[in-house]
PDB file of C-alpha atoms in Angstrom:
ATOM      1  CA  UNK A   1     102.325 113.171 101.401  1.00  0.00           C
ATOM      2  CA  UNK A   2     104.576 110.765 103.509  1.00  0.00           C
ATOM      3  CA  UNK A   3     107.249 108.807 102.177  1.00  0.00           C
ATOM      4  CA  UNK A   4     108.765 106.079 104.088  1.00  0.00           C
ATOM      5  CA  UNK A   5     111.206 103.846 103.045  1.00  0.00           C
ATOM      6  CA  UNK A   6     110.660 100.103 103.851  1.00  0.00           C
ATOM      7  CA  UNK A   7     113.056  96.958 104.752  1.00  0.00           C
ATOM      8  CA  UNK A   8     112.591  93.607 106.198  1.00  0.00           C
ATOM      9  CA  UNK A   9     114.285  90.731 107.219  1.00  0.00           C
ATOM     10  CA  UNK A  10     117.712  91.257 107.607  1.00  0.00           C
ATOM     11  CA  UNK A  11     118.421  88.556 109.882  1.00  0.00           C
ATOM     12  CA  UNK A  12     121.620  90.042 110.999  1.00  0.00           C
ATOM     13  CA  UNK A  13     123.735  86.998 112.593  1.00  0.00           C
ATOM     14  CA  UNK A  14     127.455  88.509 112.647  1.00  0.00           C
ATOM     15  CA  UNK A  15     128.806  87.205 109.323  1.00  0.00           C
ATOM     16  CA  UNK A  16     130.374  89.702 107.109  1.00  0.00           C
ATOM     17  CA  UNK A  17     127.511  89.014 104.530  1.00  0.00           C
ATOM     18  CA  UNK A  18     124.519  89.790 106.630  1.00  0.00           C
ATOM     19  CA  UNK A  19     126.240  93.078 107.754  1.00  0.00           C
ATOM     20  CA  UNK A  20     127.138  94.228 104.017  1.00  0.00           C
ATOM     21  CA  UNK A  21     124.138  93.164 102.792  1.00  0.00           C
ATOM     22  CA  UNK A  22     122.064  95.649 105.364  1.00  0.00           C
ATOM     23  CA  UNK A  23     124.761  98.202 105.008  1.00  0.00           C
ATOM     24  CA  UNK A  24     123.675  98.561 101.246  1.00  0.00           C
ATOM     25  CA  UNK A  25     120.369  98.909 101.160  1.00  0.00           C
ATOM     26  CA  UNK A  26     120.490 101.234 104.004  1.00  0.00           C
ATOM     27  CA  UNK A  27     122.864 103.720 102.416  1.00  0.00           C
ATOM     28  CA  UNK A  28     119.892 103.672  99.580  1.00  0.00           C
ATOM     29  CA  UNK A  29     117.521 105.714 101.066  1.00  0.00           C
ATOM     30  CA  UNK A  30     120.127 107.919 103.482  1.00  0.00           C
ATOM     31  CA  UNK A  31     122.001 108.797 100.459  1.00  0.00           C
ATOM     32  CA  UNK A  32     118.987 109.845  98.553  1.00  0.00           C
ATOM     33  CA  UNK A  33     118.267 113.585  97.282  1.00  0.00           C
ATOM     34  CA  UNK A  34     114.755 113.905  98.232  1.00  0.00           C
ATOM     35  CA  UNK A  35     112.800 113.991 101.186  1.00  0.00           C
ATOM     36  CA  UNK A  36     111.913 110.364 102.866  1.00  0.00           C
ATOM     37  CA  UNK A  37     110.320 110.743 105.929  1.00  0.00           C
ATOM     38  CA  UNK A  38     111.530 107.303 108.070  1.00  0.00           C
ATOM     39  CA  UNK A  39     112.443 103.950 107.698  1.00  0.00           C
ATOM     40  CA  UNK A  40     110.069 101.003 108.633  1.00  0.00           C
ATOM     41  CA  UNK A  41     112.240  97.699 109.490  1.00  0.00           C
ATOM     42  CA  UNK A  42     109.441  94.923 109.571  1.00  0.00           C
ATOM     43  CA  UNK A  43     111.262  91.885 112.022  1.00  0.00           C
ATOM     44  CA  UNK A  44     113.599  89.205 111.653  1.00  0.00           C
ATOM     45  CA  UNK A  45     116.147  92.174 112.340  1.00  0.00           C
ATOM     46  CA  UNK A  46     118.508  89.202 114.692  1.00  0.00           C
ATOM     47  CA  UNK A  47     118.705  86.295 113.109  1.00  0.00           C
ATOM     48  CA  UNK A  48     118.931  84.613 116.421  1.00  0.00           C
ATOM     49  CA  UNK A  49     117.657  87.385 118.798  1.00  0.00           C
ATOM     50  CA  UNK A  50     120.879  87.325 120.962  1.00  0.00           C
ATOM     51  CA  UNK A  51     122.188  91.070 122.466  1.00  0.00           C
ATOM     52  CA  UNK A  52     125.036  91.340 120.102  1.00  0.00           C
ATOM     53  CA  UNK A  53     123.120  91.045 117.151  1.00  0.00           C
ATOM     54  CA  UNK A  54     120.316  93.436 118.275  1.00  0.00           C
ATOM     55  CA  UNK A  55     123.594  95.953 119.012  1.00  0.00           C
ATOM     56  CA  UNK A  56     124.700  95.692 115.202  1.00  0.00           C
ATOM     57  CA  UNK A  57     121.426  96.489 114.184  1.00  0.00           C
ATOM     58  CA  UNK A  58     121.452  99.862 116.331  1.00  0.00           C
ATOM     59  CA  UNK A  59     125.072 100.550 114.828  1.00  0.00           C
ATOM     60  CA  UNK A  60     123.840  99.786 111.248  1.00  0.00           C
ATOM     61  CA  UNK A  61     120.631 101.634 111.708  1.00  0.00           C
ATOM     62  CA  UNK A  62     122.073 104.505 113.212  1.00  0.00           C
ATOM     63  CA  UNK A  63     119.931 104.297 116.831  1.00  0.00           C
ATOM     64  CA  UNK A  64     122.875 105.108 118.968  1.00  0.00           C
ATOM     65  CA  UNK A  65     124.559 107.784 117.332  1.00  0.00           C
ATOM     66  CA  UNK A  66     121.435 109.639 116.166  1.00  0.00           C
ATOM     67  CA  UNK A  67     123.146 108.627 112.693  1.00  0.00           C
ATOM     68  CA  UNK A  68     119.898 108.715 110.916  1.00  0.00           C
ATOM     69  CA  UNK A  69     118.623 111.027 108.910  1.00  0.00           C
ATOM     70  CA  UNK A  70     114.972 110.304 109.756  1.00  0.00           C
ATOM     71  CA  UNK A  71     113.147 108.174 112.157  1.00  0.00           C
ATOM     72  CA  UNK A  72     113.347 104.261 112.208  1.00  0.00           C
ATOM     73  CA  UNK A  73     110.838 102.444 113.018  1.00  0.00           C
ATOM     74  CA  UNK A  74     110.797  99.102 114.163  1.00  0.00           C
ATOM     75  CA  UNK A  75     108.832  95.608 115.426  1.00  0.00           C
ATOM     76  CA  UNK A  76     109.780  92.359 115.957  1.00  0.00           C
ATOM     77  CA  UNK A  77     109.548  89.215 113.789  1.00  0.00           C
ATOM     78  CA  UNK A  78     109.393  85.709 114.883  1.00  0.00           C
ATOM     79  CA  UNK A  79     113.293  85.340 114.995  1.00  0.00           C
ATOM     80  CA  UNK A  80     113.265  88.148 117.132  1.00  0.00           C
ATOM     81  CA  UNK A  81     113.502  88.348 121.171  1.00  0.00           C
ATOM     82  CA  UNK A  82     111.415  90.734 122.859  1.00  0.00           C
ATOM     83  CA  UNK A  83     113.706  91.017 125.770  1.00  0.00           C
ATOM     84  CA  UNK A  84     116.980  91.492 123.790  1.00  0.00           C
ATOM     85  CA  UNK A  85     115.168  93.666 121.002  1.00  0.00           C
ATOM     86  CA  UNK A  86     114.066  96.215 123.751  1.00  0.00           C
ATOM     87  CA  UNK A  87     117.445  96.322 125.979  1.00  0.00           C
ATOM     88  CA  UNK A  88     119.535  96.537 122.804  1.00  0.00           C
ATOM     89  CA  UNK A  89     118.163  98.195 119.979  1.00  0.00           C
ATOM     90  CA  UNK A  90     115.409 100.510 121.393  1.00  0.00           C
ATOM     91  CA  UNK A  91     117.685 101.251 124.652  1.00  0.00           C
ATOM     92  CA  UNK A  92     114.645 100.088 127.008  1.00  0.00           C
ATOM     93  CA  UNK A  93     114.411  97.643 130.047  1.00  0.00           C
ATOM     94  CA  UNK A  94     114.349  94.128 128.773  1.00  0.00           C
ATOM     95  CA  UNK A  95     110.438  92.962 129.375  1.00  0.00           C
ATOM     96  CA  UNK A  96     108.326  90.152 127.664  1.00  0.00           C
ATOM     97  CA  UNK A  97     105.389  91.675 126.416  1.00  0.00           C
ATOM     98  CA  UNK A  98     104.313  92.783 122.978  1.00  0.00           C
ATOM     99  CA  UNK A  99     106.645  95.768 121.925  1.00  0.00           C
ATOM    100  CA  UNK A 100     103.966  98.205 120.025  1.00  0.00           C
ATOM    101  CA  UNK A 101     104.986 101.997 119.187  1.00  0.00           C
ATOM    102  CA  UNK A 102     102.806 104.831 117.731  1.00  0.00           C
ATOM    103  CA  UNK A 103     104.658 107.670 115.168  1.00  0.00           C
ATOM    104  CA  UNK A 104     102.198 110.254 114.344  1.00  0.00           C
ATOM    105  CA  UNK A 105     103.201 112.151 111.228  1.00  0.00           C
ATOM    106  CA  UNK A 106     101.449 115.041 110.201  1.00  0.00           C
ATOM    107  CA  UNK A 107     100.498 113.428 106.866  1.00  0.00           C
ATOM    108  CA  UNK A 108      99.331 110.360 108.619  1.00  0.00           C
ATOM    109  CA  UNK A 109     100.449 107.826 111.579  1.00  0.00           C
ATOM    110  CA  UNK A 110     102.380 104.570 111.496  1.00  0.00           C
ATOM    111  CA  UNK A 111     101.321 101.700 114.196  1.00  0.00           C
ATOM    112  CA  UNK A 112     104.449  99.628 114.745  1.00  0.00           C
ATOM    113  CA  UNK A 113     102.674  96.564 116.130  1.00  0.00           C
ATOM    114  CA  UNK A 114     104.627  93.092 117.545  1.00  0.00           C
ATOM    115  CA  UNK A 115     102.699  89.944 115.655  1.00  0.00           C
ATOM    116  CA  UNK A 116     105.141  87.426 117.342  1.00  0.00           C
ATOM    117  CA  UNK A 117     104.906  84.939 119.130  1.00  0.00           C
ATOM    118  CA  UNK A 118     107.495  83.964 121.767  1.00  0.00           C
ATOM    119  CA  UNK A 119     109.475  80.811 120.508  1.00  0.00           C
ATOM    120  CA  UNK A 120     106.720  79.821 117.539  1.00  0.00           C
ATOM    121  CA  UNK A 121     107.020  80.936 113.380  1.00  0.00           C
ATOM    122  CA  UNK A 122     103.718  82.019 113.225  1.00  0.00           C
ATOM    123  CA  UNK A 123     102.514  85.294 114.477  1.00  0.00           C
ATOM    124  CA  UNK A 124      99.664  86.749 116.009  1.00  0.00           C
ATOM    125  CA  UNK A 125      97.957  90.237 117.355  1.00  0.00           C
ATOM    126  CA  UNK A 126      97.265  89.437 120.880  1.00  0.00           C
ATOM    127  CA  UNK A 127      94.933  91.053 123.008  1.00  0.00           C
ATOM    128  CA  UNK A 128      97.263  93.832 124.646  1.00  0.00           C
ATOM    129  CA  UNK A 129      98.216  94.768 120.809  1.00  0.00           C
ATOM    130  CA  UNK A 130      94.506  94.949 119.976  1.00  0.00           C
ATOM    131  CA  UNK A 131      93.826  96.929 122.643  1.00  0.00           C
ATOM    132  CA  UNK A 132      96.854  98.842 122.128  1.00  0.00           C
ATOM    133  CA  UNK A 133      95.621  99.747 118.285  1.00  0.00           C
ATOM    134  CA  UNK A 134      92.121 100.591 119.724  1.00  0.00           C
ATOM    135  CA  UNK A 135      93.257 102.976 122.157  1.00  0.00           C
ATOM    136  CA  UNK A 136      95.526 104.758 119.575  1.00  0.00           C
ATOM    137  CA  UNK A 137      92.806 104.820 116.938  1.00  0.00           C
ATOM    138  CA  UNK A 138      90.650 106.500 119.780  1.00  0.00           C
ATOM    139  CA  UNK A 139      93.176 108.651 120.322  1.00  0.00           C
ATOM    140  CA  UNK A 140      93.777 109.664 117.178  1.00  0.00           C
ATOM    141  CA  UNK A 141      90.299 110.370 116.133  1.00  0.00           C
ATOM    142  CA  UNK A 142      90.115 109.425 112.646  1.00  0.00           C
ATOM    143  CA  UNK A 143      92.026 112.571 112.111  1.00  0.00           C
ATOM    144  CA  UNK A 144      94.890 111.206 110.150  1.00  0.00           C
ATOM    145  CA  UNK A 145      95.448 108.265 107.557  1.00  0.00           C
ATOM    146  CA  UNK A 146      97.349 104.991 109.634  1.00  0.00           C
ATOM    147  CA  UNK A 147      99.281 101.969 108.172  1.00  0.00           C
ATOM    148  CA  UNK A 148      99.644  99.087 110.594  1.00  0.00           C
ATOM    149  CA  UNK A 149     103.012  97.851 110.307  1.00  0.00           C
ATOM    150  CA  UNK A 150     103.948  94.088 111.955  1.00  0.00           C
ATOM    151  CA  UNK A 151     105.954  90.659 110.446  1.00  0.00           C
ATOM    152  CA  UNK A 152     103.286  88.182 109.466  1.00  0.00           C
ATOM    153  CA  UNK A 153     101.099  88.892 106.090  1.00  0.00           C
ATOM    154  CA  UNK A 154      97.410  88.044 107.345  1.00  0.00           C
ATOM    155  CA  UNK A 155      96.850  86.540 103.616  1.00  0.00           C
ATOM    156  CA  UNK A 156      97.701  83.719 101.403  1.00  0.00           C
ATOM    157  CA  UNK A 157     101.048  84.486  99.518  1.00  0.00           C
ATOM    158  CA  UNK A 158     100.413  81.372  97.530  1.00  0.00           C
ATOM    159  CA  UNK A 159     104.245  79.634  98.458  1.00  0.00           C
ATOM    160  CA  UNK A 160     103.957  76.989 101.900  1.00  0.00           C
ATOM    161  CA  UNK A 161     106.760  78.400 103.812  1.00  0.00           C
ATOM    162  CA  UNK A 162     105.437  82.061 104.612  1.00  0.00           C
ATOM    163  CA  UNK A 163     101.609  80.842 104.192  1.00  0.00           C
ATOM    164  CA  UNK A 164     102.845  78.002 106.856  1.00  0.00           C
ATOM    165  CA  UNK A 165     103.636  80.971 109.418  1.00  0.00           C
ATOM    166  CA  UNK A 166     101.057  83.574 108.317  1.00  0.00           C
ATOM    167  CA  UNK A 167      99.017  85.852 110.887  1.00  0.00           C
ATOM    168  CA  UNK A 168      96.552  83.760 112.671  1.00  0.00           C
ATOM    169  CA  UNK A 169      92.977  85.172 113.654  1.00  0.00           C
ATOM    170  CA  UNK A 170      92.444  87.380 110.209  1.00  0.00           C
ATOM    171  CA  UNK A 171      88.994  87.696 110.544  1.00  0.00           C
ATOM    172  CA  UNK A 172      89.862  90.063 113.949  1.00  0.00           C
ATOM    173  CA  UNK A 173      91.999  92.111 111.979  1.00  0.00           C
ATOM    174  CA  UNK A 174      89.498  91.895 108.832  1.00  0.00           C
ATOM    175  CA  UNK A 175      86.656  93.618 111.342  1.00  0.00           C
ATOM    176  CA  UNK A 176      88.981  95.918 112.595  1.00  0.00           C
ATOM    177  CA  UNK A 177      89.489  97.480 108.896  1.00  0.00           C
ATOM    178  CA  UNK A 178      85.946  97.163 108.622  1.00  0.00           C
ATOM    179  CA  UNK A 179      85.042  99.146 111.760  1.00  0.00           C
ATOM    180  CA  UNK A 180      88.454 101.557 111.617  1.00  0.00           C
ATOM    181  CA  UNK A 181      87.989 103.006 107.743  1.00  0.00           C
ATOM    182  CA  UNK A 182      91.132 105.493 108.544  1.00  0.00           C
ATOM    183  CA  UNK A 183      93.335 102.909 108.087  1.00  0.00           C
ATOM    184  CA  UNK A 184      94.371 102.965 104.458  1.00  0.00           C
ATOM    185  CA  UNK A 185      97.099  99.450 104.578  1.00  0.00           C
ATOM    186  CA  UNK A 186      98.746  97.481 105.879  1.00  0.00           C
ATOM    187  CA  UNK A 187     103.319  97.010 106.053  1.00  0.00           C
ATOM    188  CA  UNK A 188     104.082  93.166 106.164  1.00  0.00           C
ATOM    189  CA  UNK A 189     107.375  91.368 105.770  1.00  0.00           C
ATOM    190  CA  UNK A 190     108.264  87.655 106.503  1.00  0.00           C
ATOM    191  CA  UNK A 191     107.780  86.317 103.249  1.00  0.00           C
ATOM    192  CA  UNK A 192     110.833  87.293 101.952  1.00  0.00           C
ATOM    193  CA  UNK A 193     109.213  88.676  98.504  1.00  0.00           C
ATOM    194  CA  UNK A 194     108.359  91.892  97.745  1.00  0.00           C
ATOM    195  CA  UNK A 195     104.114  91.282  97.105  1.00  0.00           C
ATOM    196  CA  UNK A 196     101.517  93.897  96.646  1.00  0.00           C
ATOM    197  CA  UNK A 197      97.714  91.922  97.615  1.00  0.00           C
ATOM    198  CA  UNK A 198      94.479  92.856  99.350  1.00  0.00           C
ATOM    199  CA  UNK A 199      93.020  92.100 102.838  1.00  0.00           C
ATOM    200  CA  UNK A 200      89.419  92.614 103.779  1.00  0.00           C
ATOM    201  CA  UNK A 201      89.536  95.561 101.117  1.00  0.00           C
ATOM    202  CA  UNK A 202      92.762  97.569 101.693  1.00  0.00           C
ATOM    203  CA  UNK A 203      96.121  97.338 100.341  1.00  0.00           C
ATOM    204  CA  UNK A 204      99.109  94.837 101.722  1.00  0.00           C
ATOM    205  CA  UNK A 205     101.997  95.516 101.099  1.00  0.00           C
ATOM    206  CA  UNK A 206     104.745  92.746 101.645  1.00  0.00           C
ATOM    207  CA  UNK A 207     108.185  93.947 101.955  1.00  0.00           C
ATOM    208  CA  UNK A 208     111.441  92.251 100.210  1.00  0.00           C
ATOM    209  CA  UNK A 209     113.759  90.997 102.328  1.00  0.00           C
ATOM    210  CA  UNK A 210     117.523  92.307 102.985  1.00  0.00           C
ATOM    211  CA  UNK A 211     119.096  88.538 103.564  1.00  0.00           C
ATOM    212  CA  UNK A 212     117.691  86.171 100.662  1.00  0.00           C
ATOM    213  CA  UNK A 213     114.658  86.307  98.539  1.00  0.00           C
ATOM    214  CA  UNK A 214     111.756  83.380  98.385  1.00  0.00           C
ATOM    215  CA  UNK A 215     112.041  81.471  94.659  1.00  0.00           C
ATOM    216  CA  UNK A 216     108.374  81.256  94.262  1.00  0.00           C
ATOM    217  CA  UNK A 217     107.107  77.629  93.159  1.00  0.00           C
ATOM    218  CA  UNK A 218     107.140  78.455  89.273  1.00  0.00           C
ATOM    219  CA  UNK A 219     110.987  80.058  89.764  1.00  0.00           C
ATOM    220  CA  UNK A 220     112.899  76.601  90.395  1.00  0.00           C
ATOM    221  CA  UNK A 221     113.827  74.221  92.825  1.00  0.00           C
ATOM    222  CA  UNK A 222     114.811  75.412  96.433  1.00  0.00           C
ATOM    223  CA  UNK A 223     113.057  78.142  98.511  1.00  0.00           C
ATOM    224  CA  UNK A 224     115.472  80.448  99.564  1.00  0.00           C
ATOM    225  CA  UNK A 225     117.341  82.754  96.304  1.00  0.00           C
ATOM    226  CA  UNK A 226     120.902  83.799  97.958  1.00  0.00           C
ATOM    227  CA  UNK A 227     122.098  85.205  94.887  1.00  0.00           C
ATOM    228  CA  UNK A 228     119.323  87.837  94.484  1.00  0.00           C
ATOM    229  CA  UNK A 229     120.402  91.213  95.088  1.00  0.00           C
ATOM    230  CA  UNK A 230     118.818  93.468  98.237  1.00  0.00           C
ATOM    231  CA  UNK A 231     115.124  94.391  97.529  1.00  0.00           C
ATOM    232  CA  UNK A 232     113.496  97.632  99.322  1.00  0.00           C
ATOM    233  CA  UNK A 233     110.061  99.584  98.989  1.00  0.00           C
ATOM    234  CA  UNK A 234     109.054 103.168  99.223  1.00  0.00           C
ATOM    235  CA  UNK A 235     105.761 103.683 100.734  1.00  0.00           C
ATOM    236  CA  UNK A 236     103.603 106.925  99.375  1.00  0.00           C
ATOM    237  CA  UNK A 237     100.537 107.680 101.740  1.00  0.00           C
ATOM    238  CA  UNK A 238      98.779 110.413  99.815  1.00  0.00           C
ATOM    239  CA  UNK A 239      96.663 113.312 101.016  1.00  0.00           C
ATOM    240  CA  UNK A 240      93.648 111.365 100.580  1.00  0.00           C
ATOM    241  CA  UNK A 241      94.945 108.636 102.501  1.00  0.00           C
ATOM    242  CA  UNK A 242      96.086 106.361  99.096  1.00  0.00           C
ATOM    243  CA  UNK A 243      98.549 104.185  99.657  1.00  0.00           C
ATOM    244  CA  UNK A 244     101.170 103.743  96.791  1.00  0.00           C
ATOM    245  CA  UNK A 245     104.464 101.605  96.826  1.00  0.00           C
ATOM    246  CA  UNK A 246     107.025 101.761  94.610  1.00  0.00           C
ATOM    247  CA  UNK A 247     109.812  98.203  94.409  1.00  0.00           C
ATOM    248  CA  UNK A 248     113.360  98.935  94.264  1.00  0.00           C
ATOM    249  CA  UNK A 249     116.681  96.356  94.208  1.00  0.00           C
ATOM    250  CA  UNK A 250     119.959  97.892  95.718  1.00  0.00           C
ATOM    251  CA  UNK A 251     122.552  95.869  93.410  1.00  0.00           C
TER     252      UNK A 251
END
């Protein structure tokens, strides 16, 4: 099976509580026992996409030192800066276009793909990215189980500020899963909330967020829950290419 451990959101921004805040609920899953196999990071890593931020994030993460214990992957949310994100935290020439990245596994594959959209909320897949998935699905021949991993949830959440900047264009994505049966789910964050749903028939998984957590309509008055301690999730892709997740909050 592959285990990978799951955060989102951490809008780092250089205050001491954004910083402690990640700090914790990364030391969850590199202090644990057993085996995890990497670390997805959904977006929103900057909270204002600027170099320094993006350089904290590579310090926290353990990028640069090949601190680590197992791969990270990452993709940019819609606070996020492609140009910044690349030079800075993946050690790449600054560019503009969609930042996508394959990890092949050899329980199954993980398709880090870039749903933002340069200076707007809500995200998208362009056409590169769907190309770029296509290609990678060709390539990898229905051979192993794949989660797509990117920011936006393509479905209802049922609170208006993450279903305000949801995925636009589902039904691409919908015939996609319908034409691609190897992939078994899809890794969303955004929403700050961890939320288990469905999209056209296969699992989503929303991941909590490390900066503040969304006080859902019947919860009270004001959206974002500062008090609420660090959420994380630990993704199980089974040999027969079941995805199970398992909630966790880092106090």
């Amino acid at each position: 099976m592959l285990v990978l451990a799951h955060i989102s959101d951490l809008h780092l921004d250089g205050s001491r509580r954004a910083t402690e805040r990640a700090e914790r609920v990364r030391d969850r899953p590199w202090g644990l026992p057993g085996r995890v196999d990497a670390l997805l990071v959904t977006g929103d890593i900057a909270d204002h996409g600027t170099e320094a931020e993006y350089e904290e994030a590579a310090r926290i993460l353990g990028l640069r030192d090949g601190g680590a214990p197992f791969p990270v992957l990452t993709c940019p949310g819609n606070h996020d800066v492609r140009g910044p994100y690349r030079k800075a935290l993946l050690g790449r020439p600054a560019a503009d276009g969609p930042a996508n990245s394959a990890h092949v596994f050899d329980e199954g594959a993980v398709l880090m793909c870039d749903s933002s959209i340069p200076g707007r909320d809500e995200g998208a897949l362009d056409e590169e990215t769907y190309d770029w998935i296509e290609a990678t699905l060709q390539e990898l021949d229905g051979s192993l189980p794949v989660l797509l991993a990117f920011h936006h949830p393509p479905a209802v959440l049922h609170h208006s500020l993450p279903d305000a900047g949801r995925l636009a264009g589902p039904g691409r994505l919908a015939a996609l899963l319908e034409r691609r049966p190897e992939i078994a789910g899809l890794i969303t964050g955004h929403a700050h909330t961890g939320a288990a749903s469905v999209f056209a028939g296969r699992p989503l998984v929303v991941g909590p967020a490390v900066t503040w957590t969304l006080r859902l309509p019947w919860e009270g008055e004001g959206a974002a829950d500062r008090d609420a301690p660090v959420g994380l999730a630990f993704h199980v892709l089974g040999d027969t290419g079941r995805l199970t997740t398992h909630f966790r909050v880092v106090m």
